Amino acid sequence: MTEILASPAVDGGDALRPVTGPRRLFIKTYGCQMNVYDSERMADVLRPLGYETTDTAEGADFVILNTCHIRERAAEKVYSELGKLREMKQDRAAAGRGAMTIAVAGCVAQAEGEEIMRRQPAVDLVVGPQAYHQLPELLTRTARARGERIGADFAPNAKFDAMTSERIGPRGVTGPTAFLTVQEGCDKFCTFCVVPYTRGAEWSRPVADILTEARALAERGVREITLLGQNVNAYNGAGADGAPSTLARLAHALAEIPGLDRLRYTTSHPNDMSADLIAAHGELDVLMPYLHLPVQSGSDRILRLMNRKHGPKTYLDVIDRIRAVRPDIAISGDFIVGFPGETDRDFEDTLTLVRQVNYASAFSFMYSPRPGTPAAAMAAQVPDAVARERLHALQALLFEQQTAFNAAQAGKTLPVLFERKGRNPGQAIGRSPYLQSVHVDNGEHLLGQIVAVQIESGQQNSLAGRIIQQKAA
Ligand code: SAH
Ligand code: SF4
Ligand code: F3S
């Protein structure tokens, strides 16, 4: 496991030049919601140095790519983006407009470390997911002690301790929804997955810290919080008495916060869907009726090769139990097709499981061999053409289910939290409790509010509706 989490380049930029106006910071985020959260927190830690975020790399003094290593394509995108940034950096220097500092953060940074700077010398800094609270210090060192290397181990506690619970990033200020990381890392070691290597061991934040951060968000007008973790339902952070809590207990505590009307959590592992968490879906109105529960495959044999430690039966049993307490719950999942050794028969098992579950939405991927993971070395890698064909067949079924789920909302009245303006004048877009996008006309004045909407139609990716009443809630 690489230990290098942060290493200033030999030739840093002038990110610490005297402030003559706000420094412009551009962060591009790849990958999962945890990276979205991390990008917001990076903006938070850099704000005291005078950095203001912009939404383009053009003209930025400091550019951070917050990267994802989950599939090969995700990692390669970073290098093509770095190629473009290099040209921008050179043009800027040639025009005498000062230097641009480039940092690579996130999971590619963790997995590839200094190799990134060898492949793309325009990169000034490499900072892993557990070290970004050190960005101000790293920038200082880049400027002062060029070439110095900083090593750090996985220490999410140090990271969270170093940051205040105050959220000053753009999402918390302007939007009614926010992400809040409560758990990091993964001990599951699915044989295809890089996350245990890029994010380290499972670790949970203490309950009190999470409550402080959530209260601050609610005070800023946030109505919905999505609790994040690579295995969020394995959450076991210390409670008030120091004893380990559970995600269900945390949800009960968060439900007490005034103004916080909606709670979600992602991503969950089937083996960590504990009885109290399932029960919470029947007890807590704030817990939205949506569960993202990746299964990866419907084949017992493939699940064993994946080291998932659950079979299709365990998964289906969890779904049954949660539907028993919350019959309308929307189920979502992740799938991988073309895992080494997957036969037509195994793939058929996946289609069967999908038919049994009936998904409201899902993400499906072609298996991508990742360096250093056990599956990459397995015999019987499935040819691309076969995997692609399976992906198309799976997606056709999943889209059919998703469209049917959305179409079935027509005629219902759903509470919608409006988040942003739509493309047409007056149009507003929000989310239903089931996480569907809902569009209404003449709703622009309702941003940030939860409003009753009569659903008129449902398509594959969204619902259309009409405001029938403004709820007091
Ligand atoms: N912690 C979550 C999600 C991890 S990554 C979980 O356990 O479910 C998100 C999704 O990416 C995974 O659920 C999986 O479907 C997909 N994925 C991970 N590694 C992959 C690989 N090597 N190739 C293709 N898809 C992959
Ligand atoms: Fe990856 Fe498996 Fe951990 Fe999810 S549970 S992050 S798929 S190793
Ligand atoms: Fe990607 Fe890292 Fe998230 S590999 S999916 S950004 S945990």
Short mmCIF file of C-alpha atoms and ligand atoms in Angstrom, two decimals:
data_model
loop_
_atom_site.label_atom_id
_atom_site.label_comp_id
_atom_site.label_asym_id
_atom_site.label_seq_id
_atom_site.Cartn_x
_atom_site.Cartn_y
_atom_site.Cartn_z
CA MET A 1 0.00 0.00 0.00
CA THR A 2 1.47 3.31 -0.97
CA GLU A 3 2.26 5.55 1.97
CA ILE A 4 2.83 8.73 0.06
CA LEU A 5 -0.14 10.94 0.53
CA ALA A 6 1.25 14.30 -0.22
CA SER A 7 4.36 15.45 -1.93
CA PRO A 8 5.14 18.96 -3.06
CA ALA A 9 6.84 19.05 -6.42
CA VAL A 10 10.40 20.25 -6.86
CA ASP A 11 9.17 23.24 -8.80
CA GLY A 12 6.05 24.58 -7.16
CA GLY A 13 3.92 27.44 -8.42
CA ASP A 14 3.48 30.76 -6.73
CA ALA A 15 0.32 29.82 -4.88
CA LEU A 16 1.58 31.74 -1.87
CA ARG A 17 2.49 34.95 -3.63
CA PRO A 18 1.30 38.03 -1.76
CA VAL A 19 -2.44 38.41 -2.00
CA THR A 20 -3.42 41.26 -4.26
CA GLY A 21 -7.02 40.07 -4.70
CA PRO A 22 -8.76 36.79 -4.18
CA ARG A 23 -6.87 33.79 -5.47
CA ARG A 24 -8.95 31.72 -7.78
CA LEU A 25 -9.40 28.04 -7.01
CA PHE A 26 -10.86 25.53 -9.43
CA ILE A 27 -11.66 22.01 -8.22
CA LYS A 28 -12.75 19.36 -10.68
CA THR A 29 -14.37 16.36 -9.04
CA TYR A 30 -14.48 12.82 -10.36
CA GLY A 31 -15.94 9.64 -8.85
CA CYS A 32 -18.31 9.17 -5.94
CA GLN A 33 -20.18 11.51 -3.60
CA MET A 34 -17.39 11.19 -1.04
CA ASN A 35 -15.17 13.05 -3.47
CA VAL A 36 -17.84 15.72 -3.87
CA TYR A 37 -17.82 16.16 -0.09
CA ASP A 38 -14.01 16.19 0.00
CA SER A 39 -13.87 18.85 -2.72
CA GLU A 40 -16.16 21.07 -0.66
CA ARG A 41 -13.96 20.59 2.38
CA MET A 42 -10.82 21.38 0.36
CA ALA A 43 -12.43 24.67 -0.62
CA ASP A 44 -13.18 25.21 3.09
CA VAL A 45 -9.57 24.68 4.20
CA LEU A 46 -8.22 26.92 1.43
CA ARG A 47 -10.65 29.79 1.98
CA PRO A 48 -8.65 31.27 4.90
CA LEU A 49 -5.70 31.60 2.49
CA GLY A 50 -7.79 33.85 0.29
CA TYR A 51 -8.97 31.26 -2.24
CA GLU A 52 -12.35 31.70 -3.85
CA THR A 53 -13.78 28.95 -6.00
CA THR A 54 -14.44 29.48 -9.70
CA ASP A 55 -16.15 27.14 -12.11
CA THR A 56 -13.48 27.02 -14.78
CA ALA A 57 -9.78 26.22 -14.89
CA GLU A 58 -9.21 29.16 -17.22
CA GLY A 59 -7.61 31.91 -15.16
CA ALA A 60 -7.44 29.86 -11.95
CA ASP A 61 -4.38 30.26 -9.71
CA PHE A 62 -4.79 26.83 -8.19
CA VAL A 63 -6.39 23.84 -9.89
CA ILE A 64 -7.17 20.63 -8.01
CA LEU A 65 -8.29 17.47 -9.75
CA ASN A 66 -10.05 15.34 -7.15
CA THR A 67 -9.74 11.96 -8.80
CA CYS A 68 -11.28 8.49 -8.91
CA HIS A 69 -9.45 5.21 -9.43
CA ILE A 70 -12.40 2.82 -9.49
CA ARG A 71 -12.24 1.91 -13.19
CA GLU A 72 -9.49 2.36 -15.74
CA ARG A 73 -11.46 4.95 -17.69
CA ALA A 74 -11.90 7.08 -14.56
CA ALA A 75 -8.15 7.13 -13.93
CA GLU A 76 -7.22 7.79 -17.57
CA LYS A 77 -9.55 10.80 -17.77
CA VAL A 78 -7.32 12.49 -15.21
CA TYR A 79 -4.25 12.26 -17.40
CA SER A 80 -6.02 13.68 -20.43
CA GLU A 81 -7.29 16.57 -18.28
CA LEU A 82 -3.77 17.12 -16.94
CA GLY A 83 -2.50 17.38 -20.54
CA LYS A 84 -4.93 20.25 -21.15
CA LEU A 85 -4.00 21.95 -17.87
CA ARG A 86 -0.34 21.76 -18.73
CA GLU A 87 -0.95 23.79 -21.89
CA MET A 88 -3.00 26.31 -19.94
CA LYS A 89 -0.23 26.59 -17.37
CA GLN A 90 2.39 27.14 -20.07
CA ASP A 91 0.29 29.73 -21.92
CA ARG A 92 -0.32 31.58 -18.70
CA ALA A 93 3.38 31.66 -17.80
CA ALA A 94 4.31 32.74 -21.36
CA ALA A 95 1.79 35.59 -21.19
CA GLY A 96 3.29 36.72 -17.86
CA ARG A 97 0.04 36.14 -16.00
CA GLY A 98 1.72 34.31 -13.11
CA ALA A 99 1.94 30.64 -12.35
CA MET A 100 -0.85 28.14 -12.05
CA THR A 101 -0.44 25.49 -9.33
CA ILE A 102 -1.80 22.07 -10.20
CA ALA A 103 -2.65 19.44 -7.59
CA VAL A 104 -3.93 15.90 -7.99
CA ALA A 105 -6.04 14.79 -5.03
CA GLY A 106 -8.26 11.78 -4.31
CA CYS A 107 -7.95 8.12 -5.12
CA VAL A 108 -5.60 8.28 -8.13
CA ALA A 109 -3.29 10.38 -5.96
CA GLN A 110 -3.40 7.71 -3.29
CA ALA A 111 -2.94 4.80 -5.69
CA GLU A 112 -0.23 6.25 -7.92
CA GLY A 113 1.52 8.76 -5.65
CA GLU A 114 4.55 10.44 -7.15
CA GLU A 115 4.25 8.41 -10.34
CA ILE A 116 1.73 11.08 -11.39
CA MET A 117 4.41 13.76 -11.37
CA ARG A 118 6.69 11.57 -13.43
CA ARG A 119 3.94 11.03 -16.00
CA GLN A 120 2.89 14.66 -15.99
CA PRO A 121 5.59 17.04 -14.75
CA ALA A 122 3.18 19.99 -14.77
CA VAL A 123 1.70 18.59 -11.54
CA ASP A 124 2.97 20.46 -8.46
CA LEU A 125 1.29 18.55 -5.65
CA VAL A 126 -0.13 15.10 -5.01
CA VAL A 127 -2.42 14.81 -2.02
CA GLY A 128 -4.34 11.71 -0.92
CA PRO A 129 -7.89 11.57 0.46
CA GLN A 130 -6.74 11.54 4.10
CA ALA A 131 -4.27 14.41 3.80
CA TYR A 132 -6.08 17.31 2.17
CA HIS A 133 -6.44 19.18 5.46
CA GLN A 134 -2.68 19.69 5.03
CA LEU A 135 -3.15 21.61 1.77
CA PRO A 136 -2.31 25.02 3.29
CA GLU A 137 0.86 23.60 4.82
CA LEU A 138 1.71 21.79 1.61
CA LEU A 139 1.38 24.97 -0.39
CA THR A 140 3.71 26.69 2.08
CA ARG A 141 6.23 23.93 1.76
CA THR A 142 5.92 23.92 -1.99
CA ALA A 143 6.90 27.53 -1.97
CA ARG A 144 9.57 27.35 0.72
CA ALA A 145 11.17 23.96 0.80
CA ARG A 146 10.89 22.71 -2.72
CA GLY A 147 11.35 19.04 -3.17
CA GLU A 148 10.51 18.06 0.37
CA ARG A 149 8.36 14.97 0.70
CA ILE A 150 5.65 14.44 3.26
CA GLY A 151 4.51 10.96 4.11
CA ALA A 152 1.39 10.24 6.09
CA ASP A 153 -0.59 7.18 6.98
CA PHE A 154 -4.34 6.75 6.70
CA ALA A 155 -5.54 8.97 9.49
CA PRO A 156 -9.04 10.22 8.82
CA ASN A 157 -9.39 11.19 12.48
CA ALA A 158 -6.49 13.63 12.12
CA LYS A 159 -8.08 15.07 9.03
CA PHE A 160 -11.48 15.67 10.61
CA ASP A 161 -9.88 16.96 13.83
CA ALA A 162 -7.91 19.49 11.81
CA MET A 163 -10.99 20.93 10.14
CA THR A 164 -13.73 22.82 11.89
CA SER A 165 -17.27 21.50 11.64
CA GLU A 166 -18.18 24.73 9.98
CA ARG A 167 -19.07 24.30 6.36
CA ILE A 168 -18.31 27.31 4.25
CA GLY A 169 -18.25 25.61 0.87
CA PRO A 170 -20.65 26.69 -1.83
CA ARG A 171 -23.18 23.84 -1.55
CA GLY A 172 -23.91 24.42 2.13
CA VAL A 173 -24.54 28.09 1.50
CA THR A 174 -26.66 28.02 -1.61
CA GLY A 175 -28.42 24.66 -1.76
CA PRO A 176 -31.02 22.91 0.40
CA THR A 177 -29.17 19.58 0.18
CA ALA A 178 -25.75 18.57 1.47
CA PHE A 179 -23.47 15.59 1.75
CA LEU A 180 -21.93 14.71 5.10
CA THR A 181 -19.21 12.07 5.36
CA VAL A 182 -19.69 9.95 8.49
CA GLN A 183 -17.58 6.92 7.65
CA GLU A 184 -14.48 6.35 5.54
CA GLY A 185 -12.66 3.39 4.14
CA CYS A 186 -13.50 -0.22 3.58
CA ASP A 187 -12.40 -3.54 5.09
CA LYS A 188 -14.39 -5.72 2.72
CA PHE A 189 -11.76 -6.31 0.03
CA CYS A 190 -14.06 -7.32 -2.80
CA THR A 191 -11.58 -8.83 -5.25
CA PHE A 192 -12.31 -6.31 -8.03
CA CYS A 193 -12.15 -3.12 -5.97
CA VAL A 194 -9.46 -0.51 -5.27
CA VAL A 195 -11.29 1.30 -2.49
CA PRO A 196 -9.70 -0.58 0.46
CA TYR A 197 -6.32 0.41 -0.99
CA THR A 198 -7.14 4.02 -1.82
CA ARG A 199 -9.22 4.89 1.23
CA GLY A 200 -7.79 2.61 3.90
CA ALA A 201 -9.52 0.77 6.72
CA GLU A 202 -13.06 1.46 7.90
CA TRP A 203 -13.27 4.38 10.30
CA SER A 204 -16.30 6.25 11.67
CA ARG A 205 -16.55 9.83 12.91
CA PRO A 206 -17.87 10.36 16.46
CA VAL A 207 -21.60 11.08 16.74
CA ALA A 208 -21.08 14.48 18.41
CA ASP A 209 -18.95 15.80 15.50
CA ILE A 210 -21.54 14.71 12.97
CA LEU A 211 -24.36 16.34 14.93
CA THR A 212 -22.41 19.61 15.14
CA GLU A 213 -21.80 19.61 11.40
CA ALA A 214 -25.41 18.68 10.63
CA ARG A 215 -26.81 21.41 12.93
CA ALA A 216 -24.59 23.98 11.24
CA LEU A 217 -25.89 22.84 7.85
CA ALA A 218 -29.52 22.98 8.99
CA GLU A 219 -28.96 26.50 10.32
CA ARG A 220 -27.81 27.49 6.86
CA GLY A 221 -31.03 26.27 5.30
CA VAL A 222 -30.08 22.70 4.42
CA ARG A 223 -33.23 20.57 4.49
CA GLU A 224 -31.79 17.26 3.34
CA ILE A 225 -28.53 15.57 4.32
CA THR A 226 -27.08 12.50 2.67
CA LEU A 227 -24.78 10.64 5.05
CA LEU A 228 -21.80 9.25 3.17
CA GLY A 229 -19.43 6.35 3.63
CA GLN A 230 -17.90 3.67 1.45
CA ASN A 231 -19.77 1.32 3.76
CA VAL A 232 -21.99 3.80 5.49
CA ASN A 233 -24.17 1.18 7.18
CA ALA A 234 -21.09 -0.23 8.93
CA TYR A 235 -21.00 3.11 10.78
CA ASN A 236 -19.91 2.57 14.40
CA GLY A 237 -18.70 5.97 15.59
CA ALA A 238 -18.43 6.74 19.29
CA GLY A 239 -21.63 7.94 20.94
CA ALA A 240 -21.90 10.35 23.89
CA ASP A 241 -20.87 7.60 26.34
CA GLY A 242 -17.88 6.63 24.20
CA ALA A 243 -19.48 3.32 23.20
CA PRO A 244 -19.89 2.52 19.50
CA SER A 245 -23.14 3.79 18.00
CA THR A 246 -24.94 2.54 14.87
CA LEU A 247 -26.20 4.25 11.74
CA ALA A 248 -29.76 3.74 12.95
CA ARG A 249 -29.03 5.48 16.25
CA LEU A 250 -27.25 8.27 14.42
CA ALA A 251 -30.30 8.69 12.17
CA HIS A 252 -32.58 8.91 15.22
CA ALA A 253 -30.35 11.63 16.71
CA LEU A 254 -30.20 13.58 13.43
CA ALA A 255 -33.98 13.36 13.10
CA GLU A 256 -34.23 15.65 16.16
CA ILE A 257 -32.46 18.55 14.45
CA PRO A 258 -34.95 21.35 13.73
CA GLY A 259 -35.28 22.13 10.03
CA LEU A 260 -33.68 18.91 8.88
CA ASP A 261 -36.54 17.20 7.06
CA ARG A 262 -34.85 14.55 5.00
CA LEU A 263 -32.10 12.04 5.59
CA ARG A 264 -30.47 9.67 3.14
CA TYR A 265 -27.38 7.48 3.34
CA THR A 266 -25.11 5.82 0.81
CA THR A 267 -23.44 3.38 0.07
CA SER A 268 -24.53 0.32 1.99
CA HIS A 269 -23.25 -3.25 2.01
CA PRO A 270 -25.92 -6.00 2.21
CA ASN A 271 -24.13 -7.68 5.14
CA ASP A 272 -24.28 -4.50 7.22
CA MET A 273 -28.05 -3.93 6.85
CA SER A 274 -28.63 -4.46 10.56
CA ALA A 275 -32.06 -5.08 12.11
CA ASP A 276 -32.11 -1.64 13.78
CA LEU A 277 -31.37 0.12 10.48
CA ILE A 278 -34.11 -1.80 8.70
CA ALA A 279 -36.48 -0.98 11.56
CA ALA A 280 -35.53 2.71 11.36
CA HIS A 281 -37.06 2.84 7.87
CA GLY A 282 -40.39 2.05 9.46
CA GLU A 283 -39.90 4.41 12.42
CA LEU A 284 -38.40 7.60 11.05
CA ASP A 285 -40.33 9.86 8.71
CA VAL A 286 -37.16 11.79 7.89
CA LEU A 287 -35.47 8.68 6.53
CA MET A 288 -36.33 8.76 2.85
CA PRO A 289 -37.78 5.62 1.23
CA TYR A 290 -34.77 4.96 -0.97
CA LEU A 291 -32.01 2.42 -0.49
CA HIS A 292 -28.92 2.06 -2.63
CA LEU A 293 -27.82 -1.51 -2.01
CA PRO A 294 -25.19 -2.77 -4.45
CA VAL A 295 -25.26 -6.51 -5.20
CA GLN A 296 -22.78 -6.70 -8.14
CA SER A 297 -24.01 -10.07 -9.41
CA GLY A 298 -26.90 -12.51 -9.03
CA SER A 299 -24.66 -15.56 -9.28
CA ASP A 300 -23.67 -17.26 -6.05
CA ARG A 301 -20.49 -18.56 -7.67
CA ILE A 302 -19.41 -15.14 -8.98
CA LEU A 303 -20.27 -13.45 -5.68
CA ARG A 304 -17.93 -15.92 -3.99
CA LEU A 305 -15.15 -15.14 -6.49
CA MET A 306 -15.82 -11.46 -5.81
CA ASN A 307 -15.39 -12.09 -2.05
CA ARG A 308 -18.70 -10.37 -1.44
CA LYS A 309 -19.46 -12.65 1.54
CA HIS A 310 -23.16 -12.76 0.64
CA GLY A 311 -25.12 -14.75 -1.90
CA PRO A 312 -28.20 -13.72 -3.85
CA LYS A 313 -30.43 -15.22 -1.12
CA THR A 314 -29.02 -13.03 1.66
CA TYR A 315 -29.50 -10.00 -0.56
CA LEU A 316 -33.09 -10.86 -1.47
CA ASP A 317 -33.82 -11.52 2.19
CA VAL A 318 -32.63 -8.00 3.13
CA ILE A 319 -34.85 -6.54 0.41
CA ASP A 320 -37.85 -8.51 1.71
CA ARG A 321 -37.25 -7.36 5.28
CA ILE A 322 -36.94 -3.72 4.35
CA ARG A 323 -40.05 -3.89 2.14
CA ALA A 324 -41.94 -5.41 5.06
CA VAL A 325 -41.44 -2.19 7.08
CA ARG A 326 -41.47 0.24 4.14
CA PRO A 327 -43.38 -1.32 1.23
CA ASP A 328 -42.93 1.66 -1.11
CA ILE A 329 -39.14 1.85 -0.72
CA ALA A 330 -37.22 2.51 -3.95
CA ILE A 331 -34.40 0.02 -4.35
CA SER A 332 -31.26 0.91 -6.26
CA GLY A 333 -28.12 -1.13 -6.86
CA ASP A 334 -24.74 -1.52 -8.54
CA PHE A 335 -23.82 -4.31 -10.95
CA ILE A 336 -20.64 -5.51 -12.57
CA VAL A 337 -20.83 -7.64 -15.72
CA GLY A 338 -17.95 -9.59 -17.20
CA PHE A 339 -16.21 -10.40 -13.93
CA PRO A 340 -13.50 -13.06 -14.61
CA GLY A 341 -15.08 -16.46 -15.10
CA GLU A 342 -18.64 -15.12 -15.58
CA THR A 343 -20.54 -17.51 -17.86
CA ASP A 344 -23.83 -16.97 -19.70
CA ARG A 345 -25.47 -18.96 -16.93
CA ASP A 346 -24.01 -16.68 -14.22
CA PHE A 347 -25.22 -13.68 -16.16
CA GLU A 348 -28.70 -15.22 -16.42
CA ASP A 349 -28.67 -15.45 -12.61
CA THR A 350 -28.05 -11.70 -12.49
CA LEU A 351 -31.03 -11.03 -14.78
CA THR A 352 -33.16 -13.32 -12.59
CA LEU A 353 -32.19 -11.42 -9.45
CA VAL A 354 -32.98 -8.11 -11.15
CA ARG A 355 -36.44 -9.42 -12.04
CA GLN A 356 -36.97 -10.56 -8.44
CA VAL A 357 -35.96 -7.22 -6.93
CA ASN A 358 -37.56 -4.87 -9.46
CA TYR A 359 -35.23 -1.86 -9.22
CA ALA A 360 -36.24 1.80 -9.16
CA SER A 361 -32.79 2.73 -10.48
CA ALA A 362 -29.36 1.15 -10.80
CA PHE A 363 -25.79 1.60 -11.96
CA SER A 364 -24.14 -1.09 -14.05
CA PHE A 365 -20.56 -1.36 -15.18
CA MET A 366 -18.33 -3.52 -17.31
CA TYR A 367 -15.68 -5.12 -15.14
CA SER A 368 -12.42 -3.17 -15.30
CA PRO A 369 -9.28 -4.96 -14.08
CA ARG A 370 -7.49 -2.78 -11.52
CA PRO A 371 -3.78 -3.13 -10.85
CA GLY A 372 -3.02 -4.86 -7.56
CA THR A 373 -6.51 -6.30 -7.00
CA PRO A 374 -6.87 -10.12 -6.83
CA ALA A 375 -9.41 -10.28 -9.68
CA ALA A 376 -7.01 -8.66 -12.12
CA ALA A 377 -4.80 -11.75 -11.85
CA MET A 378 -7.65 -14.25 -12.24
CA ALA A 379 -7.74 -16.55 -15.23
CA ALA A 380 -10.70 -16.51 -17.63
CA GLN A 381 -11.00 -12.76 -18.13
CA VAL A 382 -14.18 -12.22 -20.15
CA PRO A 383 -13.69 -10.74 -23.64
CA ASP A 384 -14.81 -7.12 -23.95
CA ALA A 385 -17.35 -7.86 -26.66
CA VAL A 386 -19.11 -10.45 -24.46
CA ALA A 387 -19.12 -8.14 -21.44
CA ARG A 388 -20.46 -5.27 -23.56
CA GLU A 389 -23.31 -7.39 -24.86
CA ARG A 390 -24.22 -8.42 -21.31
CA LEU A 391 -24.09 -4.80 -20.17
CA HIS A 392 -26.54 -3.81 -22.88
CA ALA A 393 -28.93 -6.63 -21.98
CA LEU A 394 -28.75 -5.79 -18.27
CA GLN A 395 -29.22 -2.08 -18.86
CA ALA A 396 -32.22 -2.68 -21.12
CA LEU A 397 -33.91 -4.58 -18.28
CA LEU A 398 -32.90 -2.04 -15.62
CA PHE A 399 -34.10 0.91 -17.71
CA GLU A 400 -37.38 -0.86 -18.33
CA GLN A 401 -37.86 -1.27 -14.56
CA GLN A 402 -36.80 2.31 -13.85
CA THR A 403 -39.22 3.68 -16.46
CA ALA A 404 -42.05 1.57 -15.04
CA PHE A 405 -41.27 2.75 -11.49
CA ASN A 406 -41.33 6.39 -12.62
CA ALA A 407 -44.45 5.99 -14.74
CA ALA A 408 -46.24 4.43 -11.74
CA GLN A 409 -45.95 7.74 -9.86
CA ALA A 410 -48.35 9.46 -12.27
CA GLY A 411 -51.48 10.56 -10.43
CA LYS A 412 -49.80 10.55 -7.01
CA THR A 413 -49.09 13.57 -4.86
CA LEU A 414 -45.47 13.64 -3.70
CA PRO A 415 -43.56 16.05 -1.47
CA VAL A 416 -40.75 17.52 -3.56
CA LEU A 417 -37.71 19.40 -2.25
CA PHE A 418 -36.88 21.99 -4.88
CA GLU A 419 -33.14 22.35 -5.43
CA ARG A 420 -32.50 24.38 -8.56
CA LYS A 421 -33.89 26.27 -11.51
CA GLY A 422 -34.75 24.36 -14.67
CA ARG A 423 -33.84 25.24 -18.23
CA ASN A 424 -37.11 27.01 -19.07
CA PRO A 425 -38.03 30.29 -17.38
CA GLY A 426 -39.86 29.72 -14.11
CA GLN A 427 -39.16 25.99 -14.15
CA ALA A 428 -37.88 24.35 -10.95
CA ILE A 429 -36.30 20.95 -10.38
CA GLY A 430 -36.42 18.99 -7.17
CA ARG A 431 -36.36 15.47 -5.79
CA SER A 432 -39.14 13.17 -4.73
CA PRO A 433 -38.69 11.05 -1.59
CA TYR A 434 -37.61 8.25 -3.97
CA LEU A 435 -34.79 10.44 -5.33
CA GLN A 436 -36.48 10.98 -8.67
CA SER A 437 -35.92 14.29 -10.43
CA VAL A 438 -39.20 16.23 -10.58
CA HIS A 439 -39.80 19.19 -12.91
CA VAL A 440 -42.53 21.78 -12.44
CA ASP A 441 -43.39 25.01 -14.23
CA ASN A 442 -43.80 28.25 -12.27
CA GLY A 443 -41.86 26.92 -9.29
CA GLU A 444 -38.78 29.11 -9.22
CA HIS A 445 -39.93 30.88 -6.05
CA LEU A 446 -40.04 27.53 -4.22
CA LEU A 447 -36.32 26.70 -4.24
CA GLY A 448 -35.26 25.33 -0.85
CA GLN A 449 -38.82 24.33 0.08
CA ILE A 450 -40.67 21.04 0.29
CA VAL A 451 -43.88 21.33 -1.65
CA ALA A 452 -46.72 18.94 -2.57
CA VAL A 453 -46.65 18.15 -6.27
CA GLN A 454 -49.23 16.32 -8.33
CA ILE A 455 -47.25 13.99 -10.60
CA GLU A 456 -48.54 14.07 -14.17
CA SER A 457 -46.12 11.75 -15.93
CA GLY A 458 -42.95 9.73 -15.39
CA GLN A 459 -40.24 9.03 -17.95
CA GLN A 460 -37.01 7.07 -17.73
CA ASN A 461 -35.05 9.80 -15.96
CA SER A 462 -37.56 12.19 -14.45
CA LEU A 463 -41.10 13.05 -13.44
CA ALA A 464 -43.19 16.01 -14.51
CA GLY A 465 -45.75 17.52 -12.15
CA ARG A 466 -47.79 20.49 -11.06
CA ILE A 467 -47.66 22.30 -7.73
CA ILE A 468 -50.89 21.79 -5.87
CA GLN A 469 -50.13 23.33 -2.52
CA GLN A 470 -47.33 24.83 -0.56
CA LYS A 471 -46.77 22.73 2.54
CA ALA A 472 -46.14 24.39 5.85
CA ALA A 473 -43.27 21.98 6.55
N1 SAH B 1 -18.71 0.86 -1.37
C1 SAH B 1 -19.66 0.68 -2.35
C2 SAH B 1 -19.29 1.23 -3.72
C3 SAH B 1 -17.93 1.05 -4.22
S1 SAH B 1 -17.52 1.65 -5.80
C4 SAH B 1 -20.08 -0.76 -2.38
O1 SAH B 1 -19.51 -1.59 -1.77
O2 SAH B 1 -21.03 -1.07 -3.03
C5 SAH B 1 -19.00 1.81 -6.69
C6 SAH B 1 -19.27 0.72 -7.66
O3 SAH B 1 -18.29 0.64 -8.67
C7 SAH B 1 -19.28 -0.67 -7.06
O4 SAH B 1 -20.46 -0.95 -6.39
C8 SAH B 1 -19.09 -1.53 -8.27
O5 SAH B 1 -20.30 -1.85 -8.89
C9 SAH B 1 -18.27 -0.64 -9.21
N2 SAH B 1 -16.90 -1.11 -9.32
C10 SAH B 1 -15.96 -1.19 -8.35
N3 SAH B 1 -14.82 -1.71 -8.83
C11 SAH B 1 -15.03 -1.97 -10.14
C12 SAH B 1 -14.24 -2.53 -11.19
N4 SAH B 1 -12.99 -2.93 -10.96
N5 SAH B 1 -14.78 -2.64 -12.42
C13 SAH B 1 -16.06 -2.24 -12.66
N6 SAH B 1 -16.85 -1.71 -11.72
C14 SAH B 1 -16.35 -1.58 -10.47
FE1 SF4 B 2 -15.21 -1.89 -2.84
FE2 SF4 B 2 -16.42 -4.02 -1.89
FE3 SF4 B 2 -15.54 -2.17 -0.23
FE4 SF4 B 2 -17.62 -1.66 -1.78
S1 SF4 B 2 -17.52 -3.20 -0.17
S2 SF4 B 2 -15.87 -0.32 -1.42
S3 SF4 B 2 -17.12 -2.76 -3.65
S4 SF4 B 2 -14.28 -3.47 -1.50
FE1 F3S B 3 -13.62 6.52 -6.93
FE2 F3S B 3 -12.28 6.73 -4.71
FE3 F3S B 3 -14.89 7.12 -4.73
S1 F3S B 3 -11.91 5.26 -6.29
S2 F3S B 3 -15.56 5.77 -6.33
S3 F3S B 3 -13.40 8.35 -5.74
S4 F3S B 3 -13.71 6.14 -3.13
#
